[in-house]
Tab-separated table of C-alpha atoms in Angstrom:
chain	number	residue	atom	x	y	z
A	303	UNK	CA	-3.332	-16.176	2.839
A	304	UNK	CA	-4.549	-14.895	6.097
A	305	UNK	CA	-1.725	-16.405	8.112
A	306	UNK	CA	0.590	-14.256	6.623
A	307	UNK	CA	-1.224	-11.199	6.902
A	308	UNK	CA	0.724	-8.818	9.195
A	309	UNK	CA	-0.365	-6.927	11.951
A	310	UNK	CA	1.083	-3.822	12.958
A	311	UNK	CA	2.247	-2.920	16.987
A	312	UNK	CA	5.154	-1.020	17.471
A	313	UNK	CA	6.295	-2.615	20.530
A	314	UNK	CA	7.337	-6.565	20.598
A	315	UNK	CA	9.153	-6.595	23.672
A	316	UNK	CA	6.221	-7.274	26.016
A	317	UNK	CA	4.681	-10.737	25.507
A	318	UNK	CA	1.154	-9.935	25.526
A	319	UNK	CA	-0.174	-6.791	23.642
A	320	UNK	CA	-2.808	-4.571	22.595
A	321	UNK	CA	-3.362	-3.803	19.177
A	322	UNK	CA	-4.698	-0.333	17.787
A	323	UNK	CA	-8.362	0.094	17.303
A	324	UNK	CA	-7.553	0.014	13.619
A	325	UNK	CA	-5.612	-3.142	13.851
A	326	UNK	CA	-7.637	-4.779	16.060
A	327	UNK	CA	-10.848	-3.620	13.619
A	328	UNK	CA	-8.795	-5.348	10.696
A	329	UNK	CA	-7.516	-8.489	12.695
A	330	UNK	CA	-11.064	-9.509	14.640
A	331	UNK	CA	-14.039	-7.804	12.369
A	332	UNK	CA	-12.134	-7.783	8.971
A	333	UNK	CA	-10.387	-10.587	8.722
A	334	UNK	CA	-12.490	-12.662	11.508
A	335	UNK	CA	-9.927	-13.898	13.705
A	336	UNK	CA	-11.184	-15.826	16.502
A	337	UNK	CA	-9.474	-16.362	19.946
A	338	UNK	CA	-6.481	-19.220	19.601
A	339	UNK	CA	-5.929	-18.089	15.785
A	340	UNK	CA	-1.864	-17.492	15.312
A	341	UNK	CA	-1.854	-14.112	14.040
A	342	UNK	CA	2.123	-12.777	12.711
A	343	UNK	CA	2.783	-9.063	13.929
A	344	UNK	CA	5.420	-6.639	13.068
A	345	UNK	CA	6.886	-3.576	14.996
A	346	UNK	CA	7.708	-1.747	11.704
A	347	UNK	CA	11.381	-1.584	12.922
A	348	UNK	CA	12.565	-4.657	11.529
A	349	UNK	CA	10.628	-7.220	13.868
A	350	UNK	CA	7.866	-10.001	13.059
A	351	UNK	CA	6.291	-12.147	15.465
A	352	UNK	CA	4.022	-14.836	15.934
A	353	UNK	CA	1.247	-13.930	18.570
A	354	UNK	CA	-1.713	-15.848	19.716
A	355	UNK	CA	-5.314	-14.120	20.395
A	356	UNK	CA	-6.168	-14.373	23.151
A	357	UNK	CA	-9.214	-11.947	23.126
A	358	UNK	CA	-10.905	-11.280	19.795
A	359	UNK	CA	-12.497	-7.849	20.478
A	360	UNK	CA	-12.638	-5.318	17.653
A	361	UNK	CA	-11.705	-2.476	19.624
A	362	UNK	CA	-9.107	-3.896	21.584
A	363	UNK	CA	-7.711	-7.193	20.630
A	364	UNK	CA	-5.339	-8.811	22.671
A	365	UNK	CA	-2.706	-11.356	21.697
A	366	UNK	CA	0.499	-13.269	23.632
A	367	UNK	CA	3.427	-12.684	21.624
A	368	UNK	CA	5.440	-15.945	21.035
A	369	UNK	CA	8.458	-16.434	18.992
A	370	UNK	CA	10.039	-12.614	18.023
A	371	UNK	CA	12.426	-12.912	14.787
A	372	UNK	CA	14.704	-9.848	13.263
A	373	UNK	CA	13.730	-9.849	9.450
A	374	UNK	CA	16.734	-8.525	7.510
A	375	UNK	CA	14.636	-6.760	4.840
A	376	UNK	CA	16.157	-3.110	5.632
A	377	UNK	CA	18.032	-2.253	1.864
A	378	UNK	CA	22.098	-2.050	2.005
A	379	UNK	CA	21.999	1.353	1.750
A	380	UNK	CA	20.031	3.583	3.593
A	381	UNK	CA	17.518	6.508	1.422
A	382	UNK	CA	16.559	9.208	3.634
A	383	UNK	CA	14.369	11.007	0.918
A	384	UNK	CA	13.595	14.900	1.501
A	385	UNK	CA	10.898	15.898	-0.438
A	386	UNK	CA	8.680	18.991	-1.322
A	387	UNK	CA	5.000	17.402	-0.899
A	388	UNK	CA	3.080	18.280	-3.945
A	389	UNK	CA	-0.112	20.221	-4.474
A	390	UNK	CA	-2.039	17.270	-5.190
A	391	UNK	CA	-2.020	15.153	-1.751
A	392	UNK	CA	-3.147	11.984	-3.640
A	393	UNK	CA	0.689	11.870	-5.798
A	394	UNK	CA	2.133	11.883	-2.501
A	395	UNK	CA	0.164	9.856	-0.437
A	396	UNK	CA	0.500	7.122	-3.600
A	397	UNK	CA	4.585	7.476	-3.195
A	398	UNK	CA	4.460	7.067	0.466
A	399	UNK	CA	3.000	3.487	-0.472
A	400	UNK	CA	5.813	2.700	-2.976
A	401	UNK	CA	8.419	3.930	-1.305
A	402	UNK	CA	7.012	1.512	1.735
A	403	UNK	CA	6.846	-1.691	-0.731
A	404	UNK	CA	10.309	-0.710	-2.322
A	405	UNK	CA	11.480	-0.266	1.338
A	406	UNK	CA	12.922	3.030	2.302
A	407	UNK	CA	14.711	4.862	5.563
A	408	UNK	CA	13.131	7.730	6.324
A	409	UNK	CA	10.697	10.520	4.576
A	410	UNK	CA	10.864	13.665	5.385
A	411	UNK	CA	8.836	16.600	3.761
A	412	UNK	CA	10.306	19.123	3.089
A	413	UNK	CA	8.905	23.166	3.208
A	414	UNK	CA	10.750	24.947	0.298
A	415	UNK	CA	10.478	28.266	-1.181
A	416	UNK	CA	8.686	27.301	-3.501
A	417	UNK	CA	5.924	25.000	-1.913
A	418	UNK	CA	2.692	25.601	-2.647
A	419	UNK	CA	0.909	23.289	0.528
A	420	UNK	CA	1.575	24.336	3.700
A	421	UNK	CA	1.035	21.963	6.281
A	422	UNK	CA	0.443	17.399	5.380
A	423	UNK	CA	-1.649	15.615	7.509
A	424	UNK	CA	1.080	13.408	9.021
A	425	UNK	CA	-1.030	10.435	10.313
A	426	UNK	CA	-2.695	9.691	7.555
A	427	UNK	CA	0.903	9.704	5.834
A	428	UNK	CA	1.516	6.957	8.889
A	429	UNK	CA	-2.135	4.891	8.352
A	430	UNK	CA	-0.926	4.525	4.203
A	431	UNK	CA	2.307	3.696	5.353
A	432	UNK	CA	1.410	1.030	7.932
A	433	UNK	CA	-1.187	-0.642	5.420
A	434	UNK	CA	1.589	-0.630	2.511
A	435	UNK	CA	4.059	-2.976	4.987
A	436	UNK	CA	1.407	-4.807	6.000
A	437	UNK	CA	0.339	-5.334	2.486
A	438	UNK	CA	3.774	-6.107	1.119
A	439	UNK	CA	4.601	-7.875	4.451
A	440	UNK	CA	8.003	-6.100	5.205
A	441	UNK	CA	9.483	-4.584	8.415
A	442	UNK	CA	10.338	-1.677	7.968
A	443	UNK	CA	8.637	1.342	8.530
A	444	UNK	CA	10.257	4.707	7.637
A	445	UNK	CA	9.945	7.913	10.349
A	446	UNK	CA	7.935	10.654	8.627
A	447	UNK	CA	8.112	14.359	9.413
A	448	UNK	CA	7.462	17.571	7.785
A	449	UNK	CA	10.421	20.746	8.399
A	450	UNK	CA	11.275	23.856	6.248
A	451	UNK	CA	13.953	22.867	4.277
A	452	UNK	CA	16.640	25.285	5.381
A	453	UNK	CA	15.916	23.372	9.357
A	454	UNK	CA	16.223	19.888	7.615
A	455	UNK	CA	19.741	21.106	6.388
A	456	UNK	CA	20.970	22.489	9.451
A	457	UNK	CA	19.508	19.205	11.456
A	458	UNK	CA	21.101	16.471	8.983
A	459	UNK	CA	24.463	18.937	8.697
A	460	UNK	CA	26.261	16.744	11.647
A	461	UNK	CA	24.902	12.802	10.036
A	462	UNK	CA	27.474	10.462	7.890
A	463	UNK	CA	25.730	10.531	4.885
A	464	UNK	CA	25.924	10.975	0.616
A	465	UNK	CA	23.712	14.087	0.159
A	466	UNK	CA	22.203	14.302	-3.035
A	467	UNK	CA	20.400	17.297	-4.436
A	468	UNK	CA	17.592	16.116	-8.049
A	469	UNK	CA	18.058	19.312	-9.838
A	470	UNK	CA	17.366	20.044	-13.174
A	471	UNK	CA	19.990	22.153	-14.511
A	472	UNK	CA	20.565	20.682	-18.279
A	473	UNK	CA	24.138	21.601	-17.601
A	474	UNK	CA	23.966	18.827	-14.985
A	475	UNK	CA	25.329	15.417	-16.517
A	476	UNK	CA	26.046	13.721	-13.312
A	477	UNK	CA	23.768	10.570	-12.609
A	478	UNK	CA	22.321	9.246	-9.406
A	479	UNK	CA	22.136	5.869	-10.630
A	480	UNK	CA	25.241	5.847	-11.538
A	481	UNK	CA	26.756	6.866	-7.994
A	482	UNK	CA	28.906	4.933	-6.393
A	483	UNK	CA	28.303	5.525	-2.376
A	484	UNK	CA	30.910	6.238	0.341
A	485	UNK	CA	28.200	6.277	3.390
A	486	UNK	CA	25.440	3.576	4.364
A	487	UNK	CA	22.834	6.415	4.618
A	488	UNK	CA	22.377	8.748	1.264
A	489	UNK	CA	20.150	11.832	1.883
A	490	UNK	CA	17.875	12.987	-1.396
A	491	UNK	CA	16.112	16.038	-1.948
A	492	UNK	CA	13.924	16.605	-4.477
A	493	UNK	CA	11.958	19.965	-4.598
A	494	UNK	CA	8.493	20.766	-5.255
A	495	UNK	CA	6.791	21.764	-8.730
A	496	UNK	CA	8.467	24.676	-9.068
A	497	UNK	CA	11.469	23.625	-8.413
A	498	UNK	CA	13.969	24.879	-5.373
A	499	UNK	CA	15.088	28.386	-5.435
A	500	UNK	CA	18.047	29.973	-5.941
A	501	UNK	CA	18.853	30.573	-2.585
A	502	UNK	CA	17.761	27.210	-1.586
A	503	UNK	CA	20.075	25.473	-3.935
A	504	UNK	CA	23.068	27.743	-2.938
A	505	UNK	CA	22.233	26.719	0.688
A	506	UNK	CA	22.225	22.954	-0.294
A	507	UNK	CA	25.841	23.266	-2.054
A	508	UNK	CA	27.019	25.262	0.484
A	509	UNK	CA	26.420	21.725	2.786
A	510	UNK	CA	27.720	19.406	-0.059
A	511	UNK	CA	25.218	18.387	-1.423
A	512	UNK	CA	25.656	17.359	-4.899
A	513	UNK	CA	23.239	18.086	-7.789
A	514	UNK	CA	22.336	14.952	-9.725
A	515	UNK	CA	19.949	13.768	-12.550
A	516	UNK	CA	17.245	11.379	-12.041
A	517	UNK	CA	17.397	9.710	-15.820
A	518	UNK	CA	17.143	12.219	-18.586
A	519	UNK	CA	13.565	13.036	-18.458
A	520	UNK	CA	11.411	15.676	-16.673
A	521	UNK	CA	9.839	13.438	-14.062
A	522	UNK	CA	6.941	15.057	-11.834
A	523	UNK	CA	7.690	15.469	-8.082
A	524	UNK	CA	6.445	11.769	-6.885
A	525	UNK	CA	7.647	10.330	-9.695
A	526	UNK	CA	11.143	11.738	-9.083
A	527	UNK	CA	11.336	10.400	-5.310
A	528	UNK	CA	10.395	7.202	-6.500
A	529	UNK	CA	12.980	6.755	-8.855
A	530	UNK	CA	15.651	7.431	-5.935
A	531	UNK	CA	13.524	5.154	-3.804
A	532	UNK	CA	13.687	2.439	-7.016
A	533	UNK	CA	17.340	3.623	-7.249
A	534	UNK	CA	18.599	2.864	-3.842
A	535	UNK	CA	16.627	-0.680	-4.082
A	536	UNK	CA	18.052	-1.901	-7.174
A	537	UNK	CA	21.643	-0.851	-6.282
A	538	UNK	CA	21.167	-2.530	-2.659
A	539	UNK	CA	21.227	-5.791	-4.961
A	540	UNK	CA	24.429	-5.214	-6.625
B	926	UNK	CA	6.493	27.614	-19.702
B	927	UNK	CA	3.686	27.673	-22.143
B	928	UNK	CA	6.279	27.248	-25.587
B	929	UNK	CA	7.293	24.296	-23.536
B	930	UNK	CA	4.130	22.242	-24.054
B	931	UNK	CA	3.851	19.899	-26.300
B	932	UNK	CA	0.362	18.870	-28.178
B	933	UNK	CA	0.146	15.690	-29.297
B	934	UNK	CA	-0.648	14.693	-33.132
B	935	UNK	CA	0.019	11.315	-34.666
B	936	UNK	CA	1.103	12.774	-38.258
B	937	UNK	CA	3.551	15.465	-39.069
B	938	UNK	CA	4.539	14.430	-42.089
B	939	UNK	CA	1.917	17.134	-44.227
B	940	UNK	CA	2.792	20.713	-43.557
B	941	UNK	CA	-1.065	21.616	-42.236
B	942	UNK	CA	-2.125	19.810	-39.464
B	943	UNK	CA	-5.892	19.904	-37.504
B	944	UNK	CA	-5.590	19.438	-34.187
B	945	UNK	CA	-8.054	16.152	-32.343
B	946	UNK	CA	-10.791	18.013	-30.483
B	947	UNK	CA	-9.124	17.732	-27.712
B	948	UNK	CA	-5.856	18.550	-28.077
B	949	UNK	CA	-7.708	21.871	-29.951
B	950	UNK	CA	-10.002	22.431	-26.373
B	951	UNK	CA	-6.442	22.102	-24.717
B	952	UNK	CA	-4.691	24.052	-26.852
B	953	UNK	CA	-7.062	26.951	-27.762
B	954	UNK	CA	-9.045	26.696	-25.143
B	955	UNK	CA	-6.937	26.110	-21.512
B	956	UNK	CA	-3.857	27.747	-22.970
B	957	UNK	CA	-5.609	30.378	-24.760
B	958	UNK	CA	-3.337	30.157	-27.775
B	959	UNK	CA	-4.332	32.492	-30.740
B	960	UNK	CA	-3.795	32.651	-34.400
B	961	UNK	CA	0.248	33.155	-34.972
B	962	UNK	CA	1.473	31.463	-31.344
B	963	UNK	CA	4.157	29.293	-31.651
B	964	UNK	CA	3.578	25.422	-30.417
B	965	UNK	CA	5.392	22.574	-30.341
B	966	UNK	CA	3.621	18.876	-31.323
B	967	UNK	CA	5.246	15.301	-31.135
B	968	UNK	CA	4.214	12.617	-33.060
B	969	UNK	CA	4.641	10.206	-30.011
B	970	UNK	CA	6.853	8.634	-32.566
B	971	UNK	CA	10.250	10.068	-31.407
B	972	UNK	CA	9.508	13.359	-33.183
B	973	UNK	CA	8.480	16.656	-32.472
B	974	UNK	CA	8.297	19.707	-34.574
B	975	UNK	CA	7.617	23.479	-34.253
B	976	UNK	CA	4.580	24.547	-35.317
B	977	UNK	CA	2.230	28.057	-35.742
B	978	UNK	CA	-1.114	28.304	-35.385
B	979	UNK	CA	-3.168	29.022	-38.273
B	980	UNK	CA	-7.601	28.509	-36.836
B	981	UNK	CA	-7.438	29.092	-33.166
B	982	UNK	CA	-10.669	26.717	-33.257
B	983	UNK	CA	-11.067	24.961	-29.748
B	984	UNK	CA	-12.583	22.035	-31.642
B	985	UNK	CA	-10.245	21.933	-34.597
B	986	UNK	CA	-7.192	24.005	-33.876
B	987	UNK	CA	-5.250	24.063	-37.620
B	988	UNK	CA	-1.712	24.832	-37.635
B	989	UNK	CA	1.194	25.153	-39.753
B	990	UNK	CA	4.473	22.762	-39.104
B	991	UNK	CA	7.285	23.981	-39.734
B	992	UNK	CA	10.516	22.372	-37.797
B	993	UNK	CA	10.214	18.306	-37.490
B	994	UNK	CA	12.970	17.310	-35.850
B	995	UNK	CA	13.951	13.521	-34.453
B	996	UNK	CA	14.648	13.853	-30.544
B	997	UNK	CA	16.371	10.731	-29.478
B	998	UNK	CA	14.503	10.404	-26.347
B	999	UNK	CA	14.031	6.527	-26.177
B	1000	UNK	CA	15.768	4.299	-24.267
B	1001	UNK	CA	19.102	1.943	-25.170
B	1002	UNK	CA	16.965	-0.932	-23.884
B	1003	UNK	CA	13.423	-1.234	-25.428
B	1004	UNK	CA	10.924	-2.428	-22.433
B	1005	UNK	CA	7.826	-4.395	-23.601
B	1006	UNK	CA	5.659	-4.819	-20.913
B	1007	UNK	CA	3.534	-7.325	-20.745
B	1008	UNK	CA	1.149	-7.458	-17.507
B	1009	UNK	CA	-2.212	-8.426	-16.565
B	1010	UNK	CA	-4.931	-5.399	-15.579
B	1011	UNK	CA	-5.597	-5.278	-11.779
B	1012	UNK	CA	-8.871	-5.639	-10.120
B	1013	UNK	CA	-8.754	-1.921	-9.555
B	1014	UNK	CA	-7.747	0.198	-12.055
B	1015	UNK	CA	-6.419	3.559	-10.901
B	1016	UNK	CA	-3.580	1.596	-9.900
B	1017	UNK	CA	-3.376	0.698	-13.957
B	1018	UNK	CA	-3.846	4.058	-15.224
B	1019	UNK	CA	-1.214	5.389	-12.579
B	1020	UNK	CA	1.272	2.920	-14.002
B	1021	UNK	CA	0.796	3.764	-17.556
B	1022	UNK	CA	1.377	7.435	-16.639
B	1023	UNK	CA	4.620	6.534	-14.951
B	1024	UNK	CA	5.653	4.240	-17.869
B	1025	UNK	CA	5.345	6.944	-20.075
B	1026	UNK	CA	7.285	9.643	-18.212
B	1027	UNK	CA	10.438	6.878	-17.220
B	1028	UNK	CA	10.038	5.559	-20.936
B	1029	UNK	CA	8.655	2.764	-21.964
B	1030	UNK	CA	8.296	1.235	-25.789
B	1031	UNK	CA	5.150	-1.245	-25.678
B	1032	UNK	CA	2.700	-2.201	-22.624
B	1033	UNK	CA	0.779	-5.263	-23.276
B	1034	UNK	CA	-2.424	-6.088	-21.064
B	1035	UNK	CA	-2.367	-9.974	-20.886
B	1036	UNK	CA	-5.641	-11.694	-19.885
B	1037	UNK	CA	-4.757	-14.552	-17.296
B	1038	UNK	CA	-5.700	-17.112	-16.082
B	1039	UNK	CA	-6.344	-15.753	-12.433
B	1040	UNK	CA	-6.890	-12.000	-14.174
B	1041	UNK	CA	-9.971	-10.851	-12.289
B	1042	UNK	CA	-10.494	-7.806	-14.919
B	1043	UNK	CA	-12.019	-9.492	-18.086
B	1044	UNK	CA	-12.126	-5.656	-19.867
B	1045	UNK	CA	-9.627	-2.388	-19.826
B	1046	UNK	CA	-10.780	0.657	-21.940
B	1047	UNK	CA	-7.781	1.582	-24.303
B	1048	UNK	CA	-8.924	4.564	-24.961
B	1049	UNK	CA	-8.890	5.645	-21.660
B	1050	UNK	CA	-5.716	4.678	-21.117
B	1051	UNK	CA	-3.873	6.286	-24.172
B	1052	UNK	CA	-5.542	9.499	-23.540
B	1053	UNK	CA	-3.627	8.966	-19.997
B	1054	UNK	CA	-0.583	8.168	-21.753
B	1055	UNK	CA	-0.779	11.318	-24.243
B	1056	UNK	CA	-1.486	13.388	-20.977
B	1057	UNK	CA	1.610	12.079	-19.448
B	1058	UNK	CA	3.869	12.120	-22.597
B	1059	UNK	CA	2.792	16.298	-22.857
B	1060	UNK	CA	3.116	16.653	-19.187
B	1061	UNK	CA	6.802	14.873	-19.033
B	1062	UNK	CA	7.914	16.012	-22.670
B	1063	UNK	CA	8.584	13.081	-24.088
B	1064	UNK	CA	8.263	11.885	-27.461
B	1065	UNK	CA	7.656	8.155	-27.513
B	1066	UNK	CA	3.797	6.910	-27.045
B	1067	UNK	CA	3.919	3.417	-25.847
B	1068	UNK	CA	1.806	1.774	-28.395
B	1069	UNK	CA	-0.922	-0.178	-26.131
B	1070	UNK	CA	-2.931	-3.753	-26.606
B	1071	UNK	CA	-5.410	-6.018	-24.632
B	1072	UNK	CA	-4.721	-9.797	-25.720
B	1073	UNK	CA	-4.971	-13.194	-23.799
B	1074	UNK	CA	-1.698	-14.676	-22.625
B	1075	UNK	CA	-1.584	-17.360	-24.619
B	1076	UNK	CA	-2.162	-15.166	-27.597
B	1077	UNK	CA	0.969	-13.196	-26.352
B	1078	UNK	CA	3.150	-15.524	-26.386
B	1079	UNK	CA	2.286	-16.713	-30.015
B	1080	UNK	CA	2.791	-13.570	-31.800
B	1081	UNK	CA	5.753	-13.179	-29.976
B	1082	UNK	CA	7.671	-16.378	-30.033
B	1083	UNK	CA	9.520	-15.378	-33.443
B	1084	UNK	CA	10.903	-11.780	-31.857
B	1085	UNK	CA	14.583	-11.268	-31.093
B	1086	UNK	CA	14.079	-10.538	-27.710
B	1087	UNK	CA	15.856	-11.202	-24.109
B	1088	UNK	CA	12.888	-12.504	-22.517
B	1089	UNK	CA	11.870	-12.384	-18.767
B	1090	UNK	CA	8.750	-13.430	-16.494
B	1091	UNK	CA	8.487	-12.273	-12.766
B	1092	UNK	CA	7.284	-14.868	-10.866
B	1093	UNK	CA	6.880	-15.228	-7.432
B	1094	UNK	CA	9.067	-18.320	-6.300
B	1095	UNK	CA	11.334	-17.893	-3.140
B	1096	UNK	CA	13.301	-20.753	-4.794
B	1097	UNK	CA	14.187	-17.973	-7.198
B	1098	UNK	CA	17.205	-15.895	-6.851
B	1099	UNK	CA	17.709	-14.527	-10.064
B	1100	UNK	CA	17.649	-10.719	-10.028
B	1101	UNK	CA	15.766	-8.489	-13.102
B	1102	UNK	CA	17.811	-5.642	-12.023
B	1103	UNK	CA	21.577	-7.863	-12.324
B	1104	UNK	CA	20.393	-8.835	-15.706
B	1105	UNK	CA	23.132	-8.262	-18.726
B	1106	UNK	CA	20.675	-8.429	-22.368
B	1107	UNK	CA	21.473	-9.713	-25.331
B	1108	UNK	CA	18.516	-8.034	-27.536
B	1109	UNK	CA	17.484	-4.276	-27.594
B	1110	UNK	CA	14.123	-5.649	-27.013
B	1111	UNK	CA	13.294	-6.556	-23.444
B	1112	UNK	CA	10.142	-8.675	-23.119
B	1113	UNK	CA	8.665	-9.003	-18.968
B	1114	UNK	CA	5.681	-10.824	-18.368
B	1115	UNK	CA	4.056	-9.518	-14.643
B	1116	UNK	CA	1.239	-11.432	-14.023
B	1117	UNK	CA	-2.423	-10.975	-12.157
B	1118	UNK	CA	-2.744	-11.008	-8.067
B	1119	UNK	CA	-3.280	-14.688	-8.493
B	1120	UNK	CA	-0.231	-14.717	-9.809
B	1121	UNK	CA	0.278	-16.574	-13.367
B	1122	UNK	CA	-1.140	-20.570	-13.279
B	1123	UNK	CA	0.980	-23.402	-13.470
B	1124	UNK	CA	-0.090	-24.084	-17.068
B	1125	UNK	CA	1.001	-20.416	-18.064
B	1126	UNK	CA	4.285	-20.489	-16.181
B	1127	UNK	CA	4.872	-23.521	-17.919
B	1128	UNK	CA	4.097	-22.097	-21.249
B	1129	UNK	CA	6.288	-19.081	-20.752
B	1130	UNK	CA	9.312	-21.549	-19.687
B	1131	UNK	CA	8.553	-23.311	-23.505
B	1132	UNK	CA	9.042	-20.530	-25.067
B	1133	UNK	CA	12.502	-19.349	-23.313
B	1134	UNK	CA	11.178	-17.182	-20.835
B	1135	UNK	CA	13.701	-16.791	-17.531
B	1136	UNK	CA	11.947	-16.133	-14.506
B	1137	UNK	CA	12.848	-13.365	-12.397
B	1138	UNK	CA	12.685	-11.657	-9.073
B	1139	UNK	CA	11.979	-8.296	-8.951
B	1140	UNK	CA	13.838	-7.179	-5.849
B	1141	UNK	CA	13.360	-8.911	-2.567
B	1142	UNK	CA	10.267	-8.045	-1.661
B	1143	UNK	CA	6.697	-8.352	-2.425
B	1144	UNK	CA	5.160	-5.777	-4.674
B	1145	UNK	CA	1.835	-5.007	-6.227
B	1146	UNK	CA	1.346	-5.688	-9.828
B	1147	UNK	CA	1.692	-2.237	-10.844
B	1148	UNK	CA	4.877	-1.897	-8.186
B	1149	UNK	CA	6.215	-4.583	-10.101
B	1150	UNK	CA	5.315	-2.976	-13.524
B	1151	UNK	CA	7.038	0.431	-12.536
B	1152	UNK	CA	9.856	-1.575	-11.392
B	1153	UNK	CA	10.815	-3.571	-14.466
B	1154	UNK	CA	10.350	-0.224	-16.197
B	1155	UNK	CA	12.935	1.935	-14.055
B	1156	UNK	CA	15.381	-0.780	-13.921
B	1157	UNK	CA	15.207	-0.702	-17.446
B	1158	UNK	CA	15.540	3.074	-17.588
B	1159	UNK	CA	18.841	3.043	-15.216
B	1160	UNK	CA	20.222	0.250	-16.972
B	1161	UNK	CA	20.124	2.438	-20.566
B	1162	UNK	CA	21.984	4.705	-18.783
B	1163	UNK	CA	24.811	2.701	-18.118
């Protein structure tokens, strides 16, 4: 239904806007809005609104915001997930899309030791992840960034959080769906392919992190961050 | 680790066993295994067994089995999945990968009344679900069907099973993921982008389904899928 297809602007506070070309390409040519259709917008930080067009141009639509709401679809508890991007961009890019539908904090991908791609092309990361809330028609969009994993510990060392660490040591028995959590925000990191090194683990202890299972299979990378993603969701309910 | 891979064969009940063609190509070809390497094969039946390699033929690799044992990697609860094919189907595919590496016993592809995929090529799909049961080490191969709904229900109304349909009703509160179950078995019904009709939701209710939410948000069809199968992974863990 077209009336409750969202539009994405990150900024509700001014009552008449300018969407993105991309938007405004989806909104007027896409979809065919007209001028006095009621389009519904979201800021992607927990805001809809109702917004008027007022000029229907493909490039640059214009609309008068109306009536702003706070949507309380933001989980109970907070997943900041950490991960190692994999070598194939496509498993990633398709768990940036879950993780938007399941609804999650933050993403940030991590460089380890072991990574074997480089550098991730950030805004496309940001286009998948704005069509995924429009598509499921939630709020919330979660910050993305890409650090070295040893800066990621040393910038989150300060936050009230659970820190987590997926690592599969069979020794491990401890499971991260069966935590119970002390903080609103819970940090996960799950490693690339080849795993986190040595060092990198040590370095993740040493900042209490605690090494959990994810289940009691061998899950690949993207598979892995959604199950915390899936985790976090589920629990949220309880 | 090489020794770690699996190869899949259906039957290791006789002591000789010849390889398909392409678990032979895989085998003697992409892994370069000779005459007197060590493998390991599953069944897809819960077993695997130890086996040496006899005719390093890349079309018919024949080995020797040796060690069967019974690896108890299923799950407490026994997920049978019952969900119509979408439009596109990569998104399909991708599920039955992830079903295989959380765990999953049957999948079912209903035909709907809104399904806008009339077809779905089973062999394609197992030979995605025996990649994915090598690739996560697992031993249980979802067996796989394509039947109309109605049909569905029919051969199953005389199971002992808790039984479940996700349906999209806001009047609906009832959470999937809160769920205590009676049976081992766990039947979900997730139905087509049109959602199910109002003659097959009425069908399902007949026959004791309880309708369910899957989560607070709205999720693809093969979101949904993955979901019903990780809460049902988590849960056998409790």
């Amino acid at each position: 239904m077209i009336f409750n297809q969202y539009f994405y602007h990150p900024d509700l506070s001014s009552s008449v806007a300018t969407l993105s070309t991309e938007e405004s390409e989806h909104c007027c040519r896409a979809l065919r809005h007209k001028v006095g259709d009621q389009v519904l917008l979201t800021d992607g930080k927990g805001c809809a609104a109702t917004a008027v067009i007022m000029v229907d141009n493909p490039k640059a639509c214009m609309v008068e915001i109306q009536e702003v709401q706070e949507k309380n679809d933001r989980h109970k508890w907070h997943l900041h997930l950490a991960i190692a991007p994999t070598k194939n961009i496509d498993r990633i890019e398709w768990l940036v899309e879950k993780c938007v539908e399941m609804g999650i904090e933050r993403i940030t991908f991590i460089h380890c030791d072991n990574s074997e791609r480089p550098r991730i092309n950030l805004d496309r990361m940001n286009r998948i992840a704005v069509s995924a809330l429009k598509q499921c028609q939630t709020t919330w969009l979660p910050a993305m960034e890409f650090v070295p994993f040893k800066e990621f510990l040393e910038k989150t060392a300060t936050w009230n959080a659970d820190r987590y660490m997926a690592w599969c040591d069979d020794q491990n028995t401890r499971q991260f769906a069966l935590e119970s959590f002390q903080h609103e925000d819970i940090i996960l990191l799950i490693g690339p392919e080849g795993d986190f090194s040595p060092a990198e683990v040590q370095l993740a202890r040493e900042q209490g992190y605690a090494e959990v299972k994810l289940g009691n299979r061998r899950l690949r990378t993207e598979t892995a961050g959604l199950y915390g993603c899936l985790t976090i969701a589920t629990k949220s309910l309880e």
